[in-house]
Amino acid sequence: MQISSSTPSVWQQLRTRQINCQEALALLVNSQGILQREKLDSEVNSRFFRHFSNRQGLPPVIPLLLWRGCYYLGSPVKISAETIQTLSDRTLTEIKIIPVNSKSYRLWFHSQNLDPNRISSTPLMNPLTGEQEKEDICETTQLYLEKAVDQIARIRTLISGALRNRASDIHFEPMPEGLRVRYRIDGVLRNITTLPLELSRKVIVAIKVMSDIDIAESRRPQDGRIADKYIDDSSDDSQQEVGMDMRVST
C-alpha cells in the first residue's frame, strides 16, 4: 500500500514535530512487536541501505526512523554490540534496535524483494532460516498486490501466486463487493482475495487484452491464451525464464 501525498508518513510527522520520537515508534511497532508496514517511509529505507553496497552480511534489520543522528532499526533477533558498532561506523550515526516479531520481518523482507512486473514460480524462503516457507496464500497475495502499480502487474502477481502454490486454475468472479479471486488447488477452489470494485472492470479488460479476447463482447463465451515467461529456479541454483501458455475462458 502506497502512502498518499495527503497522508504524511510517521517519519514525516516526526520531522515536522507533529509527534515525538516515542510516539512515532509506537505508531510503527506495537507492544506485540507487530510492524505497521504501511506507515514506513521509503526515504528512511533508501538512506540506510545506500551505506551498504552488499546487503548479504547485514543482520536482519528494518529501517524505521532516522532522527537526530540516530537510526532506529527493527529486528526480530538480538544483535550483538559489535555488529551494532559496525552499523554505526558505516552510517556515522547512533544505532538503536527496536524488537519486532519474526512474522513482521518476513513480510517486510518479502515486500522488499519482489518484482510485481515479472511472473515467478519461486517459492518463498524464510530470510531468517533459509528454509522454504509454508505460505499463507491470502496474506502473501495481499502483500504483493500492494506493490502492483497497474493491472498487468496485478494479474502477474496473481499468476505468480498460482504457480508457487501449484494451482491448476485461477477464477475471477465479479461480485457486488468486487472481483473475487480463487485458486483451484488439489481440486478445491480456495478464496484468495477480493479486488476492490473500482479495479474489477479494469482487471477484466486487462486479462482480455493480454489473451487477445474481444473486450467489447460480454454476452457470449470466448476463449483466448496468455503467452508469457516466468522465472523458475526449481531445477538448480540459477534462475531461468521458462515459457508459459495459459488458456483463458470467459
Short mmCIF file of C-alpha atoms in Angstrom, two decimals:
data_model
loop_
_atom_site.label_atom_id
_atom_site.label_comp_id
_atom_site.label_asym_id
_atom_site.label_seq_id
_atom_site.Cartn_x
_atom_site.Cartn_y
_atom_site.Cartn_z
CA MET A 1 0.00 0.00 0.00
CA GLN A 2 1.42 3.33 -1.01
CA ILE A 3 1.13 6.29 1.33
CA SER A 4 -0.65 9.09 -0.47
CA SER A 5 0.83 12.55 -0.65
CA SER A 6 -2.02 13.84 1.55
CA THR A 7 -1.13 11.40 4.33
CA PRO A 8 2.36 12.09 5.71
CA SER A 9 4.37 9.11 6.89
CA VAL A 10 5.22 8.68 10.55
CA TRP A 11 8.76 9.89 9.82
CA GLN A 12 7.41 13.00 8.10
CA GLN A 13 5.14 13.69 11.07
CA LEU A 14 8.14 13.36 13.37
CA ARG A 15 10.24 15.73 11.27
CA THR A 16 7.50 18.38 11.35
CA ARG A 17 7.15 17.97 15.14
CA GLN A 18 3.57 16.72 14.94
CA ILE A 19 4.62 13.78 17.13
CA ASN A 20 7.67 12.93 19.22
CA CYS A 21 10.07 10.04 18.71
CA GLN A 22 8.42 7.70 21.21
CA GLU A 23 5.02 8.33 19.65
CA ALA A 24 6.48 7.67 16.22
CA LEU A 25 7.96 4.35 17.30
CA ALA A 26 4.67 3.33 18.92
CA LEU A 27 2.86 4.03 15.65
CA LEU A 28 5.33 1.88 13.71
CA VAL A 29 5.69 -1.08 16.11
CA ASN A 30 3.08 -2.04 18.68
CA SER A 31 3.65 -3.69 22.05
CA GLN A 32 3.50 -7.17 20.47
CA GLY A 33 6.29 -6.29 18.04
CA ILE A 34 3.93 -6.11 15.06
CA LEU A 35 5.19 -3.74 12.37
CA GLN A 36 2.83 -1.37 10.57
CA ARG A 37 4.48 -1.61 7.15
CA GLU A 38 2.19 0.92 5.51
CA LYS A 39 3.45 3.62 7.89
CA LEU A 40 7.12 3.24 6.97
CA ASP A 41 8.85 5.85 4.83
CA SER A 42 10.77 4.62 1.79
CA GLU A 43 13.23 7.52 2.14
CA VAL A 44 14.44 6.20 5.51
CA ASN A 45 14.88 2.78 3.92
CA SER A 46 16.90 4.07 0.96
CA ARG A 47 19.06 6.36 3.11
CA PHE A 48 20.06 3.49 5.37
CA PHE A 49 20.78 0.88 2.72
CA ARG A 50 22.76 3.23 0.48
CA HIS A 51 25.56 2.83 3.02
CA PHE A 52 25.79 -0.89 2.18
CA SER A 53 26.60 -1.89 -1.38
CA ASN A 54 26.32 -5.54 -0.37
CA ARG A 55 23.50 -6.46 1.98
CA GLN A 56 24.47 -10.10 2.30
CA GLY A 57 26.41 -9.60 5.51
CA LEU A 58 23.82 -7.39 7.17
CA PRO A 59 21.81 -8.60 10.16
CA PRO A 60 18.01 -8.73 9.72
CA VAL A 61 17.03 -5.10 10.26
CA ILE A 62 14.22 -2.80 9.13
CA PRO A 63 14.93 0.95 8.95
CA LEU A 64 12.15 2.57 10.97
CA LEU A 65 13.26 6.13 11.64
CA LEU A 66 16.21 8.45 11.21
CA TRP A 67 16.07 11.07 13.94
CA ARG A 68 18.68 13.37 15.45
CA GLY A 69 21.64 11.39 14.19
CA CYS A 70 20.20 8.00 15.13
CA TYR A 71 18.79 5.16 13.07
CA TYR A 72 16.04 3.21 14.79
CA LEU A 73 16.11 -0.28 13.32
CA GLY A 74 13.54 -3.01 13.84
CA SER A 75 14.90 -6.53 14.23
CA PRO A 76 13.47 -9.95 15.18
CA VAL A 77 16.78 -11.14 16.65
CA LYS A 78 19.23 -9.97 19.28
CA ILE A 79 22.05 -8.08 17.59
CA SER A 80 25.47 -8.07 19.19
CA ALA A 81 27.12 -4.88 20.41
CA GLU A 82 29.93 -5.48 17.93
CA THR A 83 27.52 -5.62 14.99
CA ILE A 84 25.70 -2.52 16.19
CA GLN A 85 29.02 -0.69 16.34
CA THR A 86 29.81 -1.79 12.78
CA LEU A 87 26.48 -0.41 11.58
CA SER A 88 27.14 2.80 13.47
CA ASP A 89 30.58 3.18 11.91
CA ARG A 90 29.22 2.65 8.40
CA THR A 91 26.31 5.06 8.75
CA LEU A 92 28.09 7.58 11.01
CA THR A 93 25.03 7.56 13.25
CA GLU A 94 23.92 6.10 16.54
CA ILE A 95 22.01 2.82 16.21
CA LYS A 96 19.09 1.73 18.36
CA ILE A 97 17.35 -1.62 17.94
CA ILE A 98 13.58 -1.97 18.31
CA PRO A 99 12.28 -5.55 18.68
CA VAL A 100 9.81 -6.72 16.02
CA ASN A 101 8.34 -10.19 15.68
CA SER A 102 9.68 -12.59 13.08
CA LYS A 103 6.48 -12.62 11.01
CA SER A 104 6.61 -8.85 10.62
CA TYR A 105 10.21 -9.07 9.46
CA ARG A 106 9.47 -11.84 6.97
CA LEU A 107 6.57 -9.93 5.44
CA TRP A 108 8.65 -6.77 5.20
CA PHE A 109 11.54 -8.70 3.63
CA HIS A 110 9.30 -10.29 1.01
CA SER A 111 7.76 -6.90 0.18
CA GLN A 112 11.26 -5.53 -0.45
CA ASN A 113 12.37 -8.40 -2.66
CA LEU A 114 9.65 -8.78 -5.24
CA ASP A 115 9.12 -7.64 -8.79
CA PRO A 116 5.38 -7.42 -9.49
CA ASN A 117 6.13 -6.94 -13.18
CA ARG A 118 7.56 -10.45 -13.57
CA ILE A 119 5.86 -13.80 -13.13
CA SER A 120 7.75 -16.16 -10.84
CA SER A 121 7.18 -19.68 -9.52
CA THR A 122 10.00 -19.33 -6.99
CA PRO A 123 8.78 -20.49 -3.56
CA LEU A 124 9.10 -18.10 -0.65
CA MET A 125 12.16 -18.62 1.52
CA ASN A 126 12.33 -17.70 5.18
CA PRO A 127 15.03 -14.99 5.35
CA LEU A 128 15.79 -15.90 8.97
CA THR A 129 16.28 -19.65 8.48
CA GLY A 130 16.98 -20.01 4.76
CA GLU A 131 14.28 -22.68 4.56
CA GLN A 132 11.22 -22.73 2.34
CA GLU A 133 8.21 -21.12 3.99
CA LYS A 134 4.74 -22.57 4.28
CA GLU A 135 2.99 -19.74 2.51
CA ASP A 136 -0.14 -18.03 3.78
CA ILE A 137 -1.52 -17.56 0.28
CA CYS A 138 -4.09 -14.89 1.11
CA GLU A 139 -1.67 -12.83 3.19
CA THR A 140 1.16 -13.05 0.68
CA THR A 141 -1.12 -12.23 -2.24
CA GLN A 142 -2.38 -9.12 -0.49
CA LEU A 143 1.20 -8.12 0.37
CA TYR A 144 2.31 -8.43 -3.25
CA LEU A 145 -0.79 -6.71 -4.65
CA GLU A 146 0.08 -3.67 -2.55
CA LYS A 147 3.23 -3.30 -4.68
CA ALA A 148 1.45 -3.63 -8.04
CA VAL A 149 1.06 -0.27 -9.76
CA ASP A 150 -1.12 -1.29 -12.73
CA GLN A 151 -3.48 -4.03 -13.90
CA ILE A 152 -0.82 -6.06 -15.73
CA ALA A 153 1.29 -6.18 -12.56
CA ARG A 154 -1.75 -7.27 -10.55
CA ILE A 155 -2.51 -10.08 -12.98
CA ARG A 156 1.11 -11.25 -13.00
CA THR A 157 1.13 -11.17 -9.20
CA LEU A 158 -1.92 -13.45 -9.12
CA ILE A 159 -0.41 -15.79 -11.73
CA SER A 160 2.81 -15.98 -9.67
CA GLY A 161 0.81 -16.94 -6.58
CA ALA A 162 -0.96 -19.66 -8.53
CA LEU A 163 2.34 -21.06 -9.84
CA ARG A 164 4.01 -21.03 -6.40
CA ASN A 165 1.10 -22.94 -4.91
CA ARG A 166 0.61 -25.30 -7.86
CA ALA A 167 -2.91 -24.13 -8.63
CA SER A 168 -4.48 -25.61 -11.76
CA ASP A 169 -6.97 -22.77 -12.31
CA ILE A 170 -7.49 -19.12 -11.43
CA HIS A 171 -11.10 -17.95 -11.18
CA PHE A 172 -12.05 -14.27 -11.47
CA GLU A 173 -15.64 -13.81 -10.32
CA PRO A 174 -17.44 -10.42 -10.34
CA MET A 175 -19.25 -9.91 -7.03
CA PRO A 176 -21.23 -6.98 -5.60
CA GLU A 177 -18.26 -6.08 -3.38
CA GLY A 178 -15.57 -6.51 -6.04
CA LEU A 179 -13.71 -9.10 -8.12
CA ARG A 180 -13.28 -12.34 -6.19
CA VAL A 181 -10.14 -14.32 -6.99
CA ARG A 182 -9.98 -18.05 -6.30
CA TYR A 183 -7.34 -20.70 -6.98
CA ARG A 184 -8.13 -24.36 -7.60
CA ILE A 185 -5.55 -26.25 -5.54
CA ASP A 186 -5.70 -30.05 -5.31
CA GLY A 187 -9.16 -29.93 -6.83
CA VAL A 188 -10.57 -27.48 -4.28
CA LEU A 189 -11.42 -23.84 -5.00
CA ARG A 190 -9.88 -21.58 -2.38
CA ASN A 191 -10.76 -17.93 -1.81
CA ILE A 192 -7.60 -15.85 -2.21
CA THR A 193 -8.63 -12.20 -2.28
CA THR A 194 -11.28 -9.78 -3.49
CA LEU A 195 -10.06 -6.88 -5.58
CA PRO A 196 -11.83 -3.55 -4.95
CA LEU A 197 -14.89 -2.80 -7.03
CA GLU A 198 -13.16 0.12 -8.76
CA LEU A 199 -10.49 -2.28 -10.09
CA SER A 200 -12.80 -5.09 -11.21
CA ARG A 201 -13.60 -3.83 -14.69
CA LYS A 202 -10.01 -2.68 -15.30
CA VAL A 203 -8.55 -6.08 -14.37
CA ILE A 204 -11.06 -7.97 -16.52
CA VAL A 205 -10.31 -5.72 -19.50
CA ALA A 206 -6.55 -6.21 -18.97
CA ILE A 207 -6.99 -10.01 -18.90
CA LYS A 208 -8.96 -9.85 -22.16
CA VAL A 209 -6.31 -7.68 -23.79
CA MET A 210 -3.49 -9.99 -22.64
CA SER A 211 -5.35 -13.03 -24.01
CA ASP A 212 -6.47 -11.34 -27.26
CA ILE A 213 -10.16 -11.58 -26.40
CA ASP A 214 -12.75 -9.10 -27.69
CA ILE A 215 -13.19 -6.65 -24.81
CA ALA A 216 -16.50 -5.36 -26.21
CA GLU A 217 -18.13 -8.81 -26.14
CA SER A 218 -19.51 -9.82 -22.74
CA ARG A 219 -22.54 -11.95 -23.57
CA ARG A 220 -21.11 -14.98 -25.35
CA PRO A 221 -18.28 -17.22 -24.05
CA GLN A 222 -14.83 -16.57 -25.51
CA ASP A 223 -11.51 -18.39 -25.40
CA GLY A 224 -8.02 -16.94 -25.58
CA ARG A 225 -4.46 -17.58 -24.44
CA ILE A 226 -1.87 -15.68 -22.44
CA ALA A 227 1.69 -16.35 -23.58
CA ASP A 228 4.35 -15.08 -21.20
CA LYS A 229 7.53 -16.10 -19.42
CA TYR A 230 8.11 -16.79 -15.77
CA ILE A 231 11.13 -17.14 -13.50
CA ASP A 232 11.85 -20.71 -12.43
CA ASP A 233 14.72 -21.78 -10.18
CA SER A 234 13.40 -25.18 -9.15
CA SER A 235 15.96 -27.16 -11.15
CA ASP A 236 19.19 -25.67 -9.79
CA ASP A 237 20.59 -22.63 -8.03
CA SER A 238 20.27 -20.39 -11.09
CA GLN A 239 17.09 -18.65 -12.16
CA GLN A 240 15.88 -19.11 -15.70
CA GLU A 241 12.96 -17.86 -17.77
CA VAL A 242 10.51 -20.52 -18.88
CA GLY A 243 7.78 -20.12 -21.47
CA MET A 244 4.21 -20.16 -20.18
CA ASP A 245 0.96 -20.69 -22.09
CA MET A 246 -2.34 -20.19 -20.25
CA ARG A 247 -5.81 -20.80 -21.60
CA VAL A 248 -8.36 -18.09 -20.76
CA SER A 249 -12.12 -18.71 -20.90
CA THR A 250 -14.97 -16.31 -20.19
#
